[in-house]
Structures are given as structure tokens and as C-alpha cells.
Coordinates of C-alpha atoms in Angstrom, one line a residue:
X1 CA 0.0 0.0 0.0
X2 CA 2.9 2.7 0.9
X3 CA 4.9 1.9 -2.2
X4 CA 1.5 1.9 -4.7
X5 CA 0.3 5.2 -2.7
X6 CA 3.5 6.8 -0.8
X7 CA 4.6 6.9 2.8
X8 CA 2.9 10.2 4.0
X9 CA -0.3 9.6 2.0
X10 CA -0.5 6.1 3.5
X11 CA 0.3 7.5 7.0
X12 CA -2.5 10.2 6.6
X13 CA -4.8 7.3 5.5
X14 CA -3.8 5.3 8.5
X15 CA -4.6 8.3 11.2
X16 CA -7.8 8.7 9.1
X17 CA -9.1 5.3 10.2
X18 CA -7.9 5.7 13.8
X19 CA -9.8 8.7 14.3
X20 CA -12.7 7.4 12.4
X21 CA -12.7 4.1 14.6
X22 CA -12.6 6.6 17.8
X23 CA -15.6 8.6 16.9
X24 CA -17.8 5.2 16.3
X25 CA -16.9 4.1 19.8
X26 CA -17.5 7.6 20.7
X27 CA -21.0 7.3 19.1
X28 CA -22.0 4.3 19.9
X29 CA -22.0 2.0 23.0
X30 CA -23.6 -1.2 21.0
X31 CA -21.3 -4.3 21.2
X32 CA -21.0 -4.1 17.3
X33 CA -19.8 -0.8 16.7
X34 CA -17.3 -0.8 19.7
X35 CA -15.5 -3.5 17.9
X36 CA -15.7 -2.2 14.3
X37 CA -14.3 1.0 16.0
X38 CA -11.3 -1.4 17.2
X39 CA -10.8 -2.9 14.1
X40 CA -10.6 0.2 12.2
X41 CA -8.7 1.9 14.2
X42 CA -6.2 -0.7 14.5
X43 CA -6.1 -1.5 11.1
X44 CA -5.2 2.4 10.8
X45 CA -2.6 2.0 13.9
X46 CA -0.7 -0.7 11.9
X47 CA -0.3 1.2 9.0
X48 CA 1.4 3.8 11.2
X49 CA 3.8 1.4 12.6
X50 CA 4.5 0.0 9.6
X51 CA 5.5 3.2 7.5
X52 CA 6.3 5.2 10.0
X53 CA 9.2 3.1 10.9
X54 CA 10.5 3.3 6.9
X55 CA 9.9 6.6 7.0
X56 CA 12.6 7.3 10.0
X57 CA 14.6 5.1 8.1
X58 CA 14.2 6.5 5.1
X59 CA 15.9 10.1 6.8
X60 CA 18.4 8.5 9.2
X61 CA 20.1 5.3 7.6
X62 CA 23.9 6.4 7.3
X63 CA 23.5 8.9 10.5
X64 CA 22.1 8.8 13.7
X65 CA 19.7 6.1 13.1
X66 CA 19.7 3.9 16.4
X67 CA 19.1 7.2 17.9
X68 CA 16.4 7.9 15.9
X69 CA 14.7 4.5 16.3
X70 CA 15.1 4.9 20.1
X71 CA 13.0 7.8 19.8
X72 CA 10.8 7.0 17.7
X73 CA 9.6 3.8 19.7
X74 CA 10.1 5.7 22.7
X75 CA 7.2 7.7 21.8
X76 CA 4.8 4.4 22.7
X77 CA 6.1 3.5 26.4
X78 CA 5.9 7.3 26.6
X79 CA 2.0 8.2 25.1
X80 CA 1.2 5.2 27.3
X81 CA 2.5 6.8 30.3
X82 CA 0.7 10.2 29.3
X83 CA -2.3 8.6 28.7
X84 CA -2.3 6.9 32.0
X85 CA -2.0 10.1 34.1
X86 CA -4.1 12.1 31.7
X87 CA -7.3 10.4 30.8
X88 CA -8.2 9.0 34.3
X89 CA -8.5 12.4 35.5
X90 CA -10.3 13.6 32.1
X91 CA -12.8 10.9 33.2
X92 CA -12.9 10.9 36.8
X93 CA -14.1 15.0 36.0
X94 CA -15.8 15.0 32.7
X95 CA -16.9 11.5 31.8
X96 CA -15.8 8.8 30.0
X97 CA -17.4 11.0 26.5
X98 CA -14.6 13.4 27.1
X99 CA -12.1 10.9 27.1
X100 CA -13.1 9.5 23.6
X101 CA -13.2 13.2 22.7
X102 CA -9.6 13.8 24.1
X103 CA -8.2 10.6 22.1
X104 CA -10.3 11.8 19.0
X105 CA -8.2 15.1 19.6
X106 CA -4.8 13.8 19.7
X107 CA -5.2 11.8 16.4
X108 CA -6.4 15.2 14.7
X109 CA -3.3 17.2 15.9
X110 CA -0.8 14.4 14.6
X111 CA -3.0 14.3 11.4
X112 CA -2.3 17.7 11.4
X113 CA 1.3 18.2 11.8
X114 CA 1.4 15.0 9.2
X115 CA 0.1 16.7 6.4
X116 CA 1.5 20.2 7.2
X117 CA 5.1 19.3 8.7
X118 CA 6.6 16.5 7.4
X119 CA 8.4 16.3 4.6
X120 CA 10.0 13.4 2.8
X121 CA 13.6 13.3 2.2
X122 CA 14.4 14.3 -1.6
X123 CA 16.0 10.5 -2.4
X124 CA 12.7 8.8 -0.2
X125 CA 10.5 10.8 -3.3
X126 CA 12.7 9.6 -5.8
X127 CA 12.0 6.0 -4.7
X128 CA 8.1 6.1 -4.1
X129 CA 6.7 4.4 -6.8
X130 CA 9.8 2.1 -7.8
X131 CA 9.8 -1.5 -7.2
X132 CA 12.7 -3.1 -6.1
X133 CA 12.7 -7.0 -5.1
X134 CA 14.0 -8.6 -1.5
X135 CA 16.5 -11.4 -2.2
X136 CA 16.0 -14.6 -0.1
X137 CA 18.9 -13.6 2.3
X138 CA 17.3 -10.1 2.6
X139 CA 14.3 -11.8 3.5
X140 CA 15.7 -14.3 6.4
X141 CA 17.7 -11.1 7.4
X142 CA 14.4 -8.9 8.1
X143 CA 12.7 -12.6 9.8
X144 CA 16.0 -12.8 12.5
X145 CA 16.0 -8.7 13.3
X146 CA 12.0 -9.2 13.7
X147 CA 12.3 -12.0 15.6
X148 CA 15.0 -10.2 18.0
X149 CA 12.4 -7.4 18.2
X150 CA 9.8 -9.9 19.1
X151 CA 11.5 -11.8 21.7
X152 CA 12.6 -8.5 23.5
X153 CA 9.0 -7.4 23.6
X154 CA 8.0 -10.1 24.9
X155 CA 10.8 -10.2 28.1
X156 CA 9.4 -6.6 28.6
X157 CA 6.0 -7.6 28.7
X158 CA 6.7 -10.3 30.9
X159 CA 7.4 -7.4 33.6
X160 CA 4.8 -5.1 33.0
X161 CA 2.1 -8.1 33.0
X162 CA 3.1 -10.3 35.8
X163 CA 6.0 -8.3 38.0
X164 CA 2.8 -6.6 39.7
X165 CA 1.2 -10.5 40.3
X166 CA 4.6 -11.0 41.7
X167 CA 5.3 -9.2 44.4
X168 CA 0.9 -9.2 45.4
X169 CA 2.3 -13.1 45.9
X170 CA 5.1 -12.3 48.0
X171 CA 2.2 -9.8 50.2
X172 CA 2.4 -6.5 48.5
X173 CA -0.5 -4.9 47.8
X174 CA -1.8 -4.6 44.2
X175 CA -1.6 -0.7 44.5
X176 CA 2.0 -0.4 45.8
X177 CA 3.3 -3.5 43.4
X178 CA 1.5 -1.7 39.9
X179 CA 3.2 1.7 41.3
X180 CA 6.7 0.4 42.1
X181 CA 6.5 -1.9 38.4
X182 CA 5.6 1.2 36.7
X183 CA 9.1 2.9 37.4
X184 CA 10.5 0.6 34.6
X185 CA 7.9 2.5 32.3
X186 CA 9.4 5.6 33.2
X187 CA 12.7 5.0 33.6
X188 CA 12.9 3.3 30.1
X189 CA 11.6 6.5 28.6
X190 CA 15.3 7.3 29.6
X191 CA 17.2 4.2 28.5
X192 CA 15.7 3.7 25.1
X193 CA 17.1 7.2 23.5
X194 CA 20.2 6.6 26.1
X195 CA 20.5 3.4 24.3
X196 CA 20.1 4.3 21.0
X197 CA 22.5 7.7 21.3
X198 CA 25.2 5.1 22.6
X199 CA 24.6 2.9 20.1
X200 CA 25.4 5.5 17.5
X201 CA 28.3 6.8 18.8
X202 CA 30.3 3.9 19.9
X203 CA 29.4 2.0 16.6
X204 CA 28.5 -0.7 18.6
X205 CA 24.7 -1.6 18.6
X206 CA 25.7 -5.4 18.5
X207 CA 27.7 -5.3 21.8
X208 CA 25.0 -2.9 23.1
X209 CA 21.8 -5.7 22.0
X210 CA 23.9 -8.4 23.3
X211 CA 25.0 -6.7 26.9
X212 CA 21.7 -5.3 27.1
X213 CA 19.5 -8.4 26.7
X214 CA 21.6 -10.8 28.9
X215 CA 22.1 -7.5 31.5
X216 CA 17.8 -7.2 31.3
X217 CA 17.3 -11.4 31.6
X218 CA 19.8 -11.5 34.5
X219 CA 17.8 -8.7 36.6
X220 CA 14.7 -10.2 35.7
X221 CA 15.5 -13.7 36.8
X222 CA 16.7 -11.2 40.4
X223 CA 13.6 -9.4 40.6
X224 CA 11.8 -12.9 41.5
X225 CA 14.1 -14.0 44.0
X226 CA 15.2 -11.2 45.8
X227 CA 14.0 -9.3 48.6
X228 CA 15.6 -5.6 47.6
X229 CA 12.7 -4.8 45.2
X230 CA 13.1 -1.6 44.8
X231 CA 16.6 -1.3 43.3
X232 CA 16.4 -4.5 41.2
X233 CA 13.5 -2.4 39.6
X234 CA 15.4 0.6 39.6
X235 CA 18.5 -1.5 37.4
X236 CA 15.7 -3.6 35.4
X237 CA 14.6 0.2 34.7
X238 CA 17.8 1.6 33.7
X239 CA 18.9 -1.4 31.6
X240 CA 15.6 -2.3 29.7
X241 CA 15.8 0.3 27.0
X242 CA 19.1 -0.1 26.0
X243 CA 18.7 -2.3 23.0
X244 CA 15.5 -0.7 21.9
X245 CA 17.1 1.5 19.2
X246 CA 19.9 -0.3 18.1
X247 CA 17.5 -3.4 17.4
X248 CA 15.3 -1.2 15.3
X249 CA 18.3 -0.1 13.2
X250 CA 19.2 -3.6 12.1
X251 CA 16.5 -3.8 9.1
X252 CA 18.0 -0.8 7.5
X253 CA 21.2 -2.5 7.3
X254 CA 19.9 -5.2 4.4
X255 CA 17.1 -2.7 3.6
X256 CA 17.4 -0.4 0.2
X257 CA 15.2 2.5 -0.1
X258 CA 12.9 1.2 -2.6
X259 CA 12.3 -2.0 -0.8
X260 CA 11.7 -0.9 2.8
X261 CA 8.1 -0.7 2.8
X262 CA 7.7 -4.4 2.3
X263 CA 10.8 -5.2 3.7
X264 CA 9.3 -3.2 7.2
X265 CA 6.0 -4.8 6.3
X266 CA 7.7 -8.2 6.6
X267 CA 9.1 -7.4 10.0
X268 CA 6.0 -6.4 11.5
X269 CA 4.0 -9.2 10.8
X270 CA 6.3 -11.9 12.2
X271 CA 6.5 -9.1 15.2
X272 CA 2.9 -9.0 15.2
X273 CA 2.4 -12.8 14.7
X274 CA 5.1 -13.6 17.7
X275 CA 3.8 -11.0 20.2
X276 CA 0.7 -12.9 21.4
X277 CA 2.6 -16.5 21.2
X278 CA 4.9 -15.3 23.7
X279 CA 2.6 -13.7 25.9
X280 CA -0.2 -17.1 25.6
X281 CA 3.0 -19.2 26.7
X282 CA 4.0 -16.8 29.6
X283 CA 0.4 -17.1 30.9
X284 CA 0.2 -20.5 30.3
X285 CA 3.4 -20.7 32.6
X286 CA 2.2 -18.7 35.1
X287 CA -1.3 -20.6 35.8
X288 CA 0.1 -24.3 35.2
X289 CA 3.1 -23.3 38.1
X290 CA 1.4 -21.5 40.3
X291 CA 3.6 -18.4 40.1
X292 CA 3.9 -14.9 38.4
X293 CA 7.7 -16.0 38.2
X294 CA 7.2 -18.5 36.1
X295 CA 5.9 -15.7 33.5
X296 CA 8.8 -13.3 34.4
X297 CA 11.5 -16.8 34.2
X298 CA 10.1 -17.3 30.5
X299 CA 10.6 -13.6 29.7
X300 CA 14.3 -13.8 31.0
X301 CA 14.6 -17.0 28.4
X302 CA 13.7 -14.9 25.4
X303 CA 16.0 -12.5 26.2
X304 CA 18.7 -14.5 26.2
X305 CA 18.0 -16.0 22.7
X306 CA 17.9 -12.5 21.5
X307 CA 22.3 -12.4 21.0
X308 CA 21.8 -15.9 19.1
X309 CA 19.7 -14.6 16.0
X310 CA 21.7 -11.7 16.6
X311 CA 24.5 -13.5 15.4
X312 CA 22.6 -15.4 12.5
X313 CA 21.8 -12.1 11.3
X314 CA 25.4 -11.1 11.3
X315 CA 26.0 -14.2 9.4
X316 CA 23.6 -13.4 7.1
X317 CA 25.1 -9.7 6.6
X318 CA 28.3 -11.0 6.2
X319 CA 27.3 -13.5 3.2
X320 CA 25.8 -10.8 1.3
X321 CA 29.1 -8.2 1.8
X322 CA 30.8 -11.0 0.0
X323 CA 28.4 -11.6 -2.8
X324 CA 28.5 -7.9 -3.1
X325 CA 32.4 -7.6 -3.0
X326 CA 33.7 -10.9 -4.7
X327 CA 37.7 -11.5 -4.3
X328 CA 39.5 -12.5 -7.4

């Protein structure tokens, strides 16, 4: 769809349906509606992901771009964490009609600064329109750097879903376990840009996945078993985001301009297709065990398989620099 109608087009298209599936569950409290309104508006919220992420590429391969991948997905732990403080309140004093209104608002004001601000880099325009074709290497490259994205998400999950069911086992109370889990959300809205500016300028996003994933599964597997909460989740905080960025910047690596869309399209479906695997099975762990730790034990796994594709992927990269650069 992006390559047949261009990035910002498609983009504009996509915050179209988001804000069109808002106002029908603005409109309309039938069962029906509620979830065509879900449907449309995350039909729309895909889209975004999708091209959005080529078009960051499309501006920053060759310079900052771990950087500017750590920001960009920064922006969801982030809008999360506004949302959370913002549209309780807007409900708690207005109703839950001005907090579809509010979410109806924010999608107009990025539609907004879509269609006025942005502009595509000159060689992106060039592109739009050509069609270039993924080799099968290119291909398995995009599957591994998905699949590192994938398992990462889901080690992350694992603490936001089950670290509060955690410590309510060891006798917190639910209200003091969500508050002190939460300070990972916020203190990876530090480490993921941290990350990714490190990433940059060391040139070394590899050692910073690979330090960063076993650092995260070590603290996790410590956060069940230890009774100094406070600071594990402190260090669990500070290390999270680190590979964030330079994980994102892998697909631009085997990615040419004209075949990013589907080459970002490709990512995010075996990202999207792995997601909900990972977080069935960390359920599924948690209820057959008996224990939240089981969930955040599983998470700590994925992690750790995260440096393995890591280096199939280098493998991969490596194979193609010498089909591009024979020796005679």
C-alpha cells in the first residue's frame, strides 16, 4: 500500500481510520460498533507502525539512526505513560465522552502536523513508486531482526504483566506493586534514546543488544528472587531500554530504499504474529506453576536468545558483503 500510494499519503490514510474508529466508539456503545471501531482503528494503527518506521529510516540510515529509532519507539512507552496520568482524571471529571473526545483530539493534531510538517527526504521521493525486489537472504535477514524485536517485547511484557502478580504473591498490595513496576515505564523512557544515542556513537549496537539483553534477563530472573525490590527495579529500569534502538536499526542495514516498505511490512508481521505467542505461553506458565515467576523466568529466556539470531543475522550480513564484494 505505501509503495503503490507513498509513505505520507498512506500514513494520513492510516490516522484517518484511527480517528474514524474513535468517533464510532465515541458514538455508539452497541457491542458491534465498539469492535468495528477497534478494528478500524487498529487497522489504521498498523499502517502507522509499519510506514512510519520506513519513514525514520528513510531520513536517518547512514547517520544517527539507532538514535532515531530509540526515539521513535520511545514515543509508545511514553503516550502510554501520558495517557495513563491524563485520561483518568479527564474521566474521573468529565466522563468517559470526554475521554473519547480527548483521544479523538490527539489523532487530529498528529494528522495535522502529518500533512503540514513533514516532509520526505528528496532521495525517499525519488523512490516512491519504484519496485525493487527482497533477495532470499534479505528476507531471512528482516525474519531474524523481527524475531529479536519480538522476543525482546516479549521479556518486557513479561514485567509489566506479571512483575505486579509478583510481588501481590510475596504480600504487596496490588496498588504499591503496579506503582513500584511502573518505574521501569518511566525510567525506560530514559534508556531507550540513552541506548540508541550510545549505540550511535560507539558503533556498537551489536555489543550494546547483546549486553543489554543478557544485563535485562539477569535482573529479571533477580527481581523474582530477591527481597531488595526496589533497586532490582530501579537496574531492570535503567537497563531495559538499551537495546530498543539499536535493534530497530538492524532492518536498515539489508534494507534499500525502494524496498523498505515491504521489507518493514515483513518485520512487523512476524512481530505482530510472535507478540501474542509469547505472551499465551507466559500465561500459560504462570497458571500451570502457580507463580507470576514463572511468566517473568520465561521472559528472562527470550531474552537470552535475542544475542543468538543476533548473530545469524550477522552471518547473514556477512554473506551478502561478500556476494557484493567478490575476491579475485
Amino acid at each position: 500500500i505505501g509503495r503503490r500510494y507513498g509513505d505520507k499519503a498512506t500514513v494520513l490514510a492510516g490516522l484517518l481510520a484511527m480517528l474514524v474508529g474513535e468517533l464510532l466508539m465515541t458514538t455508539s456503545a452497541s457491542w458491534s460498533m465498539q469492535i468495528a471501531g477497534r478494528l478500524i482503528a487498529g487497522t489504521g494503527g498498523i499502517l502507522l507502525s509499519v510506514l512510519m518506521t520506513k519513514m525514520v529510516a528513510d531520513w536517518f540510515t547512514g547517520r544517527e539512526i539507532a538514535t532515531a529509532m530509540a526515539i521513535f519507539v520511545n514515543s509508545w512507552p511514553v503516550g502510554i505513560a501520558i495517557s495513563l496520568m491524563l485520561l483518568p482524571w479527564i474521566g474521573a471529571r468529565f466522563g468517559l465522552h470526554l475521554v473519547n473526545v480527548a483521544v479523538a483530539g490527539w489523532i487530529l493534531i498528529g494528522f495535522g502536523l502529518m500533512a503540514l510538517v513533514y516532509r520526505a527526504p528528496e532521495a525517499a521521493l525519488s523512490a516512491e513508486g519504484e519496485r525493487g525486489s527482497l533477495t532470499l537472504e534479505t528476507v531471512y535477514a528482516v525474519i531474524a531482526a523481527s524475531s529479536i524485536w519480538c522476543l525482546y517485547n516479549i521479556g518486557l511484557s513479561m514485567i509489566f504483566s506479571f512483575g505486579p502478580s509478583m510481588l501481590v504473591e510475596q504480600g504487596w498490595s496490588m496498588a504499591a506493586a503496579g506503582s513500584t513496576i511502573s518505574i521501569v515505564l518511566w525510567l525506560a523512557a530514559i534508556s531507550v534514546p540513552l541506548g540508541g544515542f550510545l549505540a550511535d556513537r560507539t558503533k556498537r549496537g551489536e555489543a550494546i543488544i547483546v549486553a543489554g539483553c543478557i544485563a535485562f534477563a539477569l535482573l529479571t530472573v533477580l527481581l523474582s528472587r530477591s527481597s531488595a525490590v526496589l533497586p532490582i527495579v530501579i537496574a531492570v529500569g535503567a537497563v531495559c531500554g538499551l537495546p530498543a534502538g539499536a535493534i530497530m536499526s538492524l532492518p536498515a542495514r539489508v534494507l534499500e530504499r525502494k524496498t523498505r516498505a515491504i521489507g518493514m511490512g515483513i518485520f512487523y508481521t512476524v512481530f505482530y504474529a510472535g507478540s501474542p505467542v509469547g505472551s499465551a505461553i507466559g500465561g500459560k506458565l504462570s497458571a500451570s506453576i502457580g507463580s507470576a515467576s514463572a511468566a517473568l523466568d520465561f521472559g528472562a529466556v527470550v531474552l537470552l536468545v535475542c544475542p543468538a539470531i543476533l548473530w545469524f543475522f550477522r552471518r547473514i550480513v556477512a554473506g551478502q558483503k561478500r556476494l557484493a564484494f567478490p575476491t579475485t
